[in-house]
Amino acid sequence: MPLIPEEPQIHESAQGPRPTPASGRTAPTPRPVPGPRPAAPPRPGRPGPLRPTPPAQRTPRDVVAAKPQPSAPAAPAAAPAAPQIQLIPASPEGALDAAEEAVDLLLDSGRAPGEVLVITTGEQHPWAAHELSFGETSYWAQHDAKDDVFYADASAAGRAGARQVVVVALNGGSDEVAAATLPLALGRAGALLIVCGDPQRINSVLGAGV
């Protein structure tokens, strides 16, 4: 009689745990979330990763001080206007009379006497000679007072101050004196320079027409 092979028996331990009813199942344990990794240590010779630094706390006073204050634009300096130049033809003998007529016209037009300075290159004006007879102190005191027309010769013109109108009478003197007096008179004139003399001589002294 043939033998029937026996079925192999499977032990329960080999089959694994048996499934439990759905009501008895337990939730799987959640895996831990990995935290932030520590910063990598700096390598030799290289700085480590820079961490952003929090912004500095500023007080309202610091914020106001940090704002750039607008600077006022500098006003351009106005260049002084050059004085006008007027030439009155006259001979050396008539230059002083022409200067006197020019002064009279200036005063008649409304110019104050203290705004006029008369310079002679030759003989002194009679007024200057008369006042100097009382001493230079009294003479220059009248200049500083600026109450009247002031007369000075070429040697004293450098001490005279600026006035609105300067009248030069080329009533003599060398060309060197005239060459030194005309630029000086131009620098003293604030609004108008009047030159009474020979136009050819003036051109030869200055090298150009006035």
PDB file of N, CA and C in Angstrom, residues 9-61:
ATOM      1  N   GLN A   9       4.340  20.600   8.367  1.00  0.00           N
ATOM      2  CA  GLN A   9       3.699  21.477   9.357  1.00  0.00           C
ATOM      3  C   GLN A   9       4.489  22.776   9.527  1.00  0.00           C
ATOM      4  N   ILE A  10       3.768  23.886   9.468  1.00  0.00           N
ATOM      5  CA  ILE A  10       4.386  25.214   9.600  1.00  0.00           C
ATOM      6  C   ILE A  10       4.165  25.695  11.010  1.00  0.00           C
ATOM      7  N   HIS A  11       5.253  25.923  11.685  1.00  0.00           N
ATOM      8  CA  HIS A  11       5.156  26.415  13.059  1.00  0.00           C
ATOM      9  C   HIS A  11       4.681  27.857  13.076  1.00  0.00           C
ATOM     10  N   GLU A  12       3.984  28.175  14.117  1.00  0.00           N
ATOM     11  CA  GLU A  12       3.463  29.541  14.239  1.00  0.00           C
ATOM     12  C   GLU A  12       4.564  30.588  14.324  1.00  0.00           C
ATOM     13  N   SER A  13       5.658  30.209  14.875  1.00  0.00           N
ATOM     14  CA  SER A  13       6.755  31.200  15.000  1.00  0.00           C
ATOM     15  C   SER A  13       7.307  31.586  13.662  1.00  0.00           C
ATOM     16  N   ALA A  14       7.206  30.709  12.673  1.00  0.00           N
ATOM     17  CA  ALA A  14       7.717  31.036  11.342  1.00  0.00           C
ATOM     18  C   ALA A  14       6.753  31.852  10.551  1.00  0.00           C
ATOM     19  N   GLN A  15       5.474  31.799  10.894  1.00  0.00           N
ATOM     20  CA  GLN A  15       4.491  32.525  10.134  1.00  0.00           C
ATOM     21  C   GLN A  15       4.465  34.005  10.451  1.00  0.00           C
ATOM     22  N   GLY A  16       5.056  34.471  11.518  1.00  0.00           N
ATOM     23  CA  GLY A  16       5.040  35.899  11.881  1.00  0.00           C
ATOM     24  C   GLY A  16       3.845  36.196  12.740  1.00  0.00           C
ATOM     25  N   PRO A  17       3.752  37.387  13.200  1.00  0.00           N
ATOM     26  CA  PRO A  17       2.606  37.745  14.069  1.00  0.00           C
ATOM     27  C   PRO A  17       1.322  37.752  13.279  1.00  0.00           C
ATOM     28  N   ARG A  18       0.334  37.317  13.944  1.00  0.00           N
ATOM     29  CA  ARG A  18      -0.962  37.264  13.316  1.00  0.00           C
ATOM     30  C   ARG A  18      -1.586  38.638  13.319  1.00  0.00           C
ATOM     31  N   PRO A  19      -2.326  38.942  12.252  1.00  0.00           N
ATOM     32  CA  PRO A  19      -3.013  40.246  12.212  1.00  0.00           C
ATOM     33  C   PRO A  19      -4.076  40.325  13.274  1.00  0.00           C
ATOM     34  N   THR A  20      -4.110  41.464  13.872  1.00  0.00           N
ATOM     35  CA  THR A  20      -5.108  41.700  14.901  1.00  0.00           C
ATOM     36  C   THR A  20      -6.278  42.425  14.285  1.00  0.00           C
ATOM     37  N   PRO A  21      -7.411  42.383  14.914  1.00  0.00           N
ATOM     38  CA  PRO A  21      -8.589  43.081  14.357  1.00  0.00           C
ATOM     39  C   PRO A  21      -8.308  44.558  14.176  1.00  0.00           C
ATOM     40  N   ALA A  22      -9.055  45.197  13.240  1.00  0.00           N
ATOM     41  CA  ALA A  22      -8.831  46.608  12.911  1.00  0.00           C
ATOM     42  C   ALA A  22      -9.033  47.486  14.114  1.00  0.00           C
ATOM     43  N   SER A  23      -9.952  47.093  14.958  1.00  0.00           N
ATOM     44  CA  SER A  23     -10.208  47.933  16.120  1.00  0.00           C
ATOM     45  C   SER A  23      -9.064  47.901  17.092  1.00  0.00           C
ATOM     46  N   GLY A  24      -8.259  46.883  17.036  1.00  0.00           N
ATOM     47  CA  GLY A  24      -7.161  46.759  17.992  1.00  0.00           C
ATOM     48  C   GLY A  24      -5.835  47.204  17.449  1.00  0.00           C
ATOM     49  N   ARG A  25      -5.799  47.769  16.214  1.00  0.00           N
ATOM     50  CA  ARG A  25      -4.516  48.188  15.645  1.00  0.00           C
ATOM     51  C   ARG A  25      -4.019  49.435  16.346  1.00  0.00           C
ATOM     52  N   THR A  26      -2.747  49.538  16.461  1.00  0.00           N
ATOM     53  CA  THR A  26      -2.098  50.728  17.044  1.00  0.00           C
ATOM     54  C   THR A  26      -1.444  51.533  15.937  1.00  0.00           C
ATOM     55  N   ALA A  27      -1.474  52.924  16.096  1.00  0.00           N
ATOM     56  CA  ALA A  27      -0.866  53.803  15.060  1.00  0.00           C
ATOM     57  C   ALA A  27       0.631  53.667  15.060  1.00  0.00           C
ATOM     58  N   PRO A  28       1.203  53.699  13.866  1.00  0.00           N
ATOM     59  CA  PRO A  28       2.675  53.557  13.803  1.00  0.00           C
ATOM     60  C   PRO A  28       3.352  54.726  14.500  1.00  0.00           C
ATOM     61  N   THR A  29       4.419  54.435  15.111  1.00  0.00           N
ATOM     62  CA  THR A  29       5.186  55.475  15.833  1.00  0.00           C
ATOM     63  C   THR A  29       5.828  56.435  14.842  1.00  0.00           C
ATOM     64  N   PRO A  30       5.557  57.816  14.955  1.00  0.00           N
ATOM     65  CA  PRO A  30       6.158  58.754  13.973  1.00  0.00           C
ATOM     66  C   PRO A  30       7.659  58.839  14.146  1.00  0.00           C
ATOM     67  N   ARG A  31       8.290  59.028  13.011  1.00  0.00           N
ATOM     68  CA  ARG A  31       9.742  59.133  13.043  1.00  0.00           C
ATOM     69  C   ARG A  31      10.160  60.523  13.537  1.00  0.00           C
ATOM     70  N   PRO A  32      11.195  60.592  14.292  1.00  0.00           N
ATOM     71  CA  PRO A  32      11.644  61.931  14.778  1.00  0.00           C
ATOM     72  C   PRO A  32      12.128  62.802  13.623  1.00  0.00           C
ATOM     73  N   VAL A  33      11.708  64.104  13.666  1.00  0.00           N
ATOM     74  CA  VAL A  33      12.146  65.053  12.624  1.00  0.00           C
ATOM     75  C   VAL A  33      13.562  65.523  12.942  1.00  0.00           C
ATOM     76  N   PRO A  34      14.421  65.401  11.974  1.00  0.00           N
ATOM     77  CA  PRO A  34      15.812  65.817  12.269  1.00  0.00           C
ATOM     78  C   PRO A  34      15.876  67.324  12.509  1.00  0.00           C
ATOM     79  N   GLY A  35      16.607  67.753  13.524  1.00  0.00           N
ATOM     80  CA  GLY A  35      16.760  69.171  13.857  1.00  0.00           C
ATOM     81  C   GLY A  35      17.799  69.845  12.960  1.00  0.00           C
ATOM     82  N   PRO A  36      18.000  71.161  13.194  1.00  0.00           N
ATOM     83  CA  PRO A  36      19.016  71.873  12.360  1.00  0.00           C
ATOM     84  C   PRO A  36      20.405  71.347  12.599  1.00  0.00           C
ATOM     85  N   ARG A  37      21.073  71.212  11.511  1.00  0.00           N
ATOM     86  CA  ARG A  37      22.440  70.709  11.605  1.00  0.00           C
ATOM     87  C   ARG A  37      23.367  71.784  12.148  1.00  0.00           C
ATOM     88  N   PRO A  38      24.278  71.414  12.937  1.00  0.00           N
ATOM     89  CA  PRO A  38      25.246  72.420  13.445  1.00  0.00           C
ATOM     90  C   PRO A  38      26.101  72.929  12.298  1.00  0.00           C
ATOM     91  N   ALA A  39      26.510  74.204  12.441  1.00  0.00           N
ATOM     92  CA  ALA A  39      27.369  74.792  11.401  1.00  0.00           C
ATOM     93  C   ALA A  39      28.662  74.024  11.303  1.00  0.00           C
ATOM     94  N   ALA A  40      29.063  73.855  10.058  1.00  0.00           N
ATOM     95  CA  ALA A  40      30.292  73.097   9.825  1.00  0.00           C
ATOM     96  C   ALA A  40      31.475  73.840  10.401  1.00  0.00           C
ATOM     97  N   PRO A  41      32.365  73.149  11.033  1.00  0.00           N
ATOM     98  CA  PRO A  41      33.551  73.834  11.590  1.00  0.00           C
ATOM     99  C   PRO A  41      34.367  74.445  10.465  1.00  0.00           C
ATOM    100  N   PRO A  42      34.927  75.603  10.732  1.00  0.00           N
ATOM    101  CA  PRO A  42      35.732  76.241   9.675  1.00  0.00           C
ATOM    102  C   PRO A  42      36.936  75.418   9.318  1.00  0.00           C
ATOM    103  N   ARG A  43      37.177  75.441   8.006  1.00  0.00           N
ATOM    104  CA  ARG A  43      38.357  74.720   7.544  1.00  0.00           C
ATOM    105  C   ARG A  43      39.605  75.534   7.810  1.00  0.00           C
ATOM    106  N   PRO A  44      40.731  74.857   7.912  1.00  0.00           N
ATOM    107  CA  PRO A  44      41.971  75.614   8.142  1.00  0.00           C
ATOM    108  C   PRO A  44      42.229  76.579   6.991  1.00  0.00           C
ATOM    109  N   GLY A  45      42.442  77.847   7.329  1.00  0.00           N
ATOM    110  CA  GLY A  45      42.739  78.837   6.309  1.00  0.00           C
ATOM    111  C   GLY A  45      41.523  79.451   5.660  1.00  0.00           C
ATOM    112  N   ARG A  46      40.316  79.038   5.999  1.00  0.00           N
ATOM    113  CA  ARG A  46      39.093  79.584   5.404  1.00  0.00           C
ATOM    114  C   ARG A  46      38.115  79.903   6.503  1.00  0.00           C
ATOM    115  N   PRO A  47      37.499  81.035   6.458  1.00  0.00           N
ATOM    116  CA  PRO A  47      36.508  81.361   7.491  1.00  0.00           C
ATOM    117  C   PRO A  47      35.263  80.516   7.330  1.00  0.00           C
ATOM    118  N   GLY A  48      34.646  80.267   8.431  1.00  0.00           N
ATOM    119  CA  GLY A  48      33.426  79.496   8.403  1.00  0.00           C
ATOM    120  C   GLY A  48      32.279  80.291   7.819  1.00  0.00           C
ATOM    121  N   PRO A  49      31.136  79.677   7.671  1.00  0.00           N
ATOM    122  CA  PRO A  49      29.990  80.389   7.099  1.00  0.00           C
ATOM    123  C   PRO A  49      29.568  81.538   8.021  1.00  0.00           C
ATOM    124  N   LEU A  50      29.355  82.685   7.418  1.00  0.00           N
ATOM    125  CA  LEU A  50      28.966  83.862   8.175  1.00  0.00           C
ATOM    126  C   LEU A  50      27.478  83.817   8.466  1.00  0.00           C
ATOM    127  N   ARG A  51      27.168  84.056   9.701  1.00  0.00           N
ATOM    128  CA  ARG A  51      25.759  84.092  10.075  1.00  0.00           C
ATOM    129  C   ARG A  51      25.280  85.538  10.049  1.00  0.00           C
ATOM    130  N   PRO A  52      24.091  85.746   9.540  1.00  0.00           N
ATOM    131  CA  PRO A  52      23.598  87.144   9.501  1.00  0.00           C
ATOM    132  C   PRO A  52      23.411  87.695  10.901  1.00  0.00           C
ATOM    133  N   THR A  53      23.914  88.917  11.096  1.00  0.00           N
ATOM    134  CA  THR A  53      23.778  89.575  12.400  1.00  0.00           C
ATOM    135  C   THR A  53      22.497  90.395  12.425  1.00  0.00           C
ATOM    136  N   PRO A  54      21.836  90.406  13.547  1.00  0.00           N
ATOM    137  CA  PRO A  54      20.574  91.184  13.617  1.00  0.00           C
ATOM    138  C   PRO A  54      20.866  92.657  13.451  1.00  0.00           C
ATOM    139  N   PRO A  55      19.944  93.423  12.833  1.00  0.00           N
ATOM    140  CA  PRO A  55      20.168  94.868  12.646  1.00  0.00           C
ATOM    141  C   PRO A  55      20.253  95.579  13.985  1.00  0.00           C
ATOM    142  N   ALA A  56      21.134  96.585  14.022  1.00  0.00           N
ATOM    143  CA  ALA A  56      21.326  97.345  15.254  1.00  0.00           C
ATOM    144  C   ALA A  56      20.091  98.183  15.543  1.00  0.00           C
ATOM    145  N   GLN A  57      19.736  98.199  16.800  1.00  0.00           N
ATOM    146  CA  GLN A  57      18.580  98.982  17.213  1.00  0.00           C
ATOM    147  C   GLN A  57      18.972 100.452  17.305  1.00  0.00           C
ATOM    148  N   ARG A  58      18.280 101.324  16.603  1.00  0.00           N
ATOM    149  CA  ARG A  58      18.561 102.753  16.607  1.00  0.00           C
ATOM    150  C   ARG A  58      17.415 103.493  17.276  1.00  0.00           C
ATOM    151  N   THR A  59      17.800 104.441  18.032  1.00  0.00           N
ATOM    152  CA  THR A  59      16.795 105.312  18.639  1.00  0.00           C
ATOM    153  C   THR A  59      16.349 106.342  17.622  1.00  0.00           C
ATOM    154  N   PRO A  60      15.209 106.972  17.824  1.00  0.00           N
ATOM    155  CA  PRO A  60      14.779 108.032  16.878  1.00  0.00           C
ATOM    156  C   PRO A  60      15.811 109.121  16.710  1.00  0.00           C
ATOM    157  N   ARG A  61      16.571 109.444  17.767  1.00  0.00           N
ATOM    158  CA  ARG A  61      17.586 110.490  17.638  1.00  0.00           C
ATOM    159  C   ARG A  61      18.701 110.044  16.703  1.00  0.00           C
TER     160      ARG A  61
END
